[in-house]
Amino acid sequence: KDHSVCALSWFVARIIMLFQGSFAIHLRAADNITVTIKPGSSVPPLKYCKICTGQICKSELRITAAVKEDISFKCETPEKYLVMEIKKNIDCMSGLCPFGDVHLQPSGLPRLNRTYIWDVKANKKVGLELKFSTPWLRQIGPTDTCPDLITYSISSSIDTTKVNIGTFCRNGSVSRVKVQGGVVMALQLPWNSDLTTSGFNIANRSSIKRLCIIESTFKGEMSATLMSANYPLGFPEDELMTWQFVVPSNLRSSVIFRNYSLSNCERKEERVEYYLPAVYSSPEVLKLSDKQPANIPGNFSLSLQGCDHDDQNPGILSLLFQIVVQHPQNEENVTYLIDLRKERDISITIQPKSPHSGRPLQFEPECLICKDLRTCERNVTLTSGNTYDIFFLCYDLEHLRITAEKTIACWDLRYCQKKIYDLTVPRTISQLPVRLDKFTWKLLAPEEISVEISSPSLKLQQHIQEQRCNKSYSYGIVSTTQGKALNLGIFCPGGSIEKIQMRDNITISLKTFALAILCIQSISSCTTEECIFTVTPDPKAQVYLQTPNWFEGLPPYISVSWNITVPNKQVARLAFLKERMDITCETGRAYVNIKEQKPKAEETVRREDELLSEPLLMYHHFWVNISNCKPVNTKQLSLQFWVTFVSQKTGELSLNIWIYSGSHLLIFLFYNRKKESQNPEVGTYNANISTQMPGRHGLFKRRRQDNDSHVYAVIDDAMIYGDLLKTFNGSVNPEVDVYRPFDGPMGDTPPTPPPISFKKATTISNSEELPFCPERDSEPYTFAHRKPEETTSNGDTSVNGTGDVDMSLLESKEQEGVVEQLMPKE
């Protein structure tokens, strides 16, 4: 039963489809209509759908006036393959013109994509007026499409010359179009459209003495985009067209030229002409390059006048403009004086915070910036040496942003040295009720000059993952070195970076508004590093720092240094984020150099093929220098490290616990040694600590493998474990001292990185002397035992018979105090 019902339903649907596929088209002679059915322009030839009349089927059919045809289609979906053109000729020259509504004729046509064309003939001395019913029309570009696919096209026809007046969609402001001479109106409808009226009528005919007049009517706030005839192919030579704007008196209009081009005039001059309300002088004649009127109350008109073209090189005249109609937005008439006469090399731009979105379907109020009553634009640029009276036509000034750029150049070496420039936002900008989005300073100086960035009132914090900036403004700093940009990163106030010293040209960008600004100072010496950071942390701070160009990596052969201050009575702990540099060098070597700023300080050096140092304790101000090589691949060097601080007492306590824990083993060895021998000397072998100092090859006259200084570390028991010995025999009184921080002169230059070879790296045999020998983890930390007979009368250490220099553990007063303070107590 179900199968029977389905079969019947299919049969009925088939009958209905076949019935709908047969049409009777009857064209009366008085209608003067021609119907053409043909394949669509985008249909491939093999997909043609045949049109049948009786027993004859064709790919194209043309039906003329006074003919009746019964047609059918030899395909199930003819609307996919066929289009229909209905053309009606209207004569307004020899007789009465059929004024009134224009109807869609004939009725009962098949549902295909169709185009109705009305070709109206008229004398070229008169103009035909086409009046549109609401919701009127909206002009679009020749390549644009309408949302509902219902499109109107209007052309002028004088003799054999045709000019495209424009293409329009429904729902706009264009209420009437008057065209000189004949007019051709085309209406395109999709096959599924239910539109039953043309939407326009022929109103009258009268002389207009110009190509056309387009009337645009506004009943409320909205904007409209309009174009010159033949846009963008070129306005006809020496022609004139006019736009008339009907605007309620309580609204204001602004004209904004979005795009235009000029032809090459042989005679006359291209221009636009305004007829404005009584508050303006009329007519107002302007060039297309001039600023166009704004804040216009009530009705007005705009005309475009072409010129006589140069026959050899005519050029193209075209114009696309926008008319914005909205309520008055500056009723209080607030004007801001922007005085830039004392400023130099500065440019200020006021513009919307986001790009223009084009032609919105729903009106969005425009934000206009006006320099005077007539010069209003969506974006305005103000330059130094001038004064401006600025007022705004804008509901919400939050839609606007200010960007500014100032160039500071100093080329005289004698004048530039020690010259200080304040990087401040001019007060004339801060008085505007618009947010400052970005202020950029471009600093230009000779190569011999280094530039120092600092602030008398704030220190900077580097914006990185571990310590994000949460301030209302920040600085982006970029150094351009040898044609390459070195992006130092983003910085905000409230950190530990006191100053930054750089070479070459610098760009500093302030994001969002701030009054506390940096200052820059040119100094005489030129650094070997591309950048030096001076870091003065707060004792309670945890400071994170990272190399410039973090995401791209440090460029090849670039060296960066950090001069880090250790607060008084504090110990700094320096640690790196990762264990290795993660690069392989093609040319040169990459180094990390760490050195305390005290006399004869040891320097910790790591190459790119070595593990980075374990966390280090720093008791003095110290340098961190990172130097890059030329890596073998695109991955560059990016390192991050951080510094924390504890008080001297806290630092000693943590070390004391470590030594005390280790002393159980030493004490155990001590008792074993005491049973075997009464010699109060304790020795341990330590193969995991290195004391070799880079660059000090002359310290040992014999090589390490030639002597025994690397085998045992010998320590005088009485000196180190005096308090423990006293517990057993009470006969030894150890010396006691306290740790005193170094307060002598500090280094003012960063540690010099090893020389970088710009030749390709070659294999060095084990027998060759390396040009630079950093620490090796496999070498032991060596204490040479001080023997009484080898000590001079003044306490200096002598050279032993093997040629080695004996170094006492307590050779330094500072080391002596630290070790004794960290001893366990009874």
Short mmCIF file of N, CA and C in Angstrom, two decimals, residues 41 43 53 71 129 161 170 173 191 225 292 302 328 422 424 472 475 485 498 527 547 566 583 695 724 791:
data_model
loop_
_atom_site.label_atom_id
_atom_site.label_comp_id
_atom_site.label_asym_id
_atom_site.label_seq_id
_atom_site.Cartn_x
_atom_site.Cartn_y
_atom_site.Cartn_z
N SER A 41 25.30 33.36 -19.66
CA SER A 41 26.68 33.63 -20.10
C SER A 41 27.68 32.70 -19.43
N VAL A 43 27.07 29.42 -18.62
CA VAL A 43 26.69 28.02 -18.81
C VAL A 43 27.59 27.38 -19.87
N THR A 53 9.38 24.60 -29.35
CA THR A 53 8.09 25.13 -29.83
C THR A 53 7.52 24.09 -30.78
N ILE A 71 5.74 27.34 -25.55
CA ILE A 71 7.11 26.82 -25.40
C ILE A 71 7.18 25.87 -24.23
N GLU A 129 12.77 62.21 -16.65
CA GLU A 129 12.91 62.02 -15.20
C GLU A 129 12.31 60.68 -14.81
N THR A 161 25.77 57.51 -28.73
CA THR A 161 26.64 57.50 -27.56
C THR A 161 25.86 57.05 -26.33
N ARG A 170 18.14 48.17 -4.32
CA ARG A 170 17.03 48.75 -3.56
C ARG A 170 17.50 49.14 -2.16
N SER A 173 18.98 56.05 -0.86
CA SER A 173 18.53 57.44 -0.79
C SER A 173 18.24 58.06 -2.16
N TRP A 191 15.40 34.30 -10.82
CA TRP A 191 14.27 33.46 -11.25
C TRP A 191 13.23 33.26 -10.13
N THR A 225 26.84 56.50 -0.72
CA THR A 225 28.01 56.56 -1.60
C THR A 225 27.53 56.76 -3.03
N GLN A 292 36.46 69.37 1.18
CA GLN A 292 35.07 69.58 0.82
C GLN A 292 34.24 70.01 2.03
N LEU A 302 25.58 69.58 -5.48
CA LEU A 302 26.99 69.43 -5.86
C LEU A 302 27.03 69.08 -7.33
N PRO A 328 23.39 67.27 14.52
CA PRO A 328 24.52 68.11 14.93
C PRO A 328 25.22 67.49 16.13
N ASP A 422 64.47 65.50 26.50
CA ASP A 422 63.31 64.97 27.22
C ASP A 422 62.31 64.42 26.21
N THR A 424 58.92 63.85 25.91
CA THR A 424 57.64 64.19 26.54
C THR A 424 56.57 64.38 25.48
N SER A 472 49.14 51.16 32.46
CA SER A 472 48.28 51.72 31.42
C SER A 472 49.07 52.16 30.20
N TYR A 475 56.49 51.06 26.70
CA TYR A 475 57.41 51.56 25.69
C TYR A 475 57.94 50.39 24.86
N ALA A 485 67.03 45.78 12.35
CA ALA A 485 66.30 46.24 13.53
C ALA A 485 66.51 45.26 14.67
N GLU A 498 67.46 50.68 35.16
CA GLU A 498 67.68 52.11 35.42
C GLU A 498 67.99 52.87 34.14
N THR A 527 80.00 52.23 22.69
CA THR A 527 80.15 50.91 23.29
C THR A 527 80.46 49.88 22.22
N THR A 547 67.11 38.35 26.39
CA THR A 547 67.84 38.96 25.29
C THR A 547 66.89 39.67 24.34
N VAL A 566 74.05 44.68 43.03
CA VAL A 566 73.64 43.87 44.17
C VAL A 566 73.43 44.81 45.35
N ILE A 583 71.90 26.43 20.17
CA ILE A 583 72.29 26.83 18.82
C ILE A 583 73.59 26.11 18.47
N GLY A 695 91.73 33.17 30.40
CA GLY A 695 92.69 34.22 30.10
C GLY A 695 93.89 34.28 31.04
N LEU A 724 85.40 22.06 66.60
CA LEU A 724 85.17 20.64 66.87
C LEU A 724 86.35 20.02 67.62
N THR A 791 106.48 29.50 53.54
CA THR A 791 105.84 30.79 53.74
C THR A 791 106.90 31.81 54.14
#
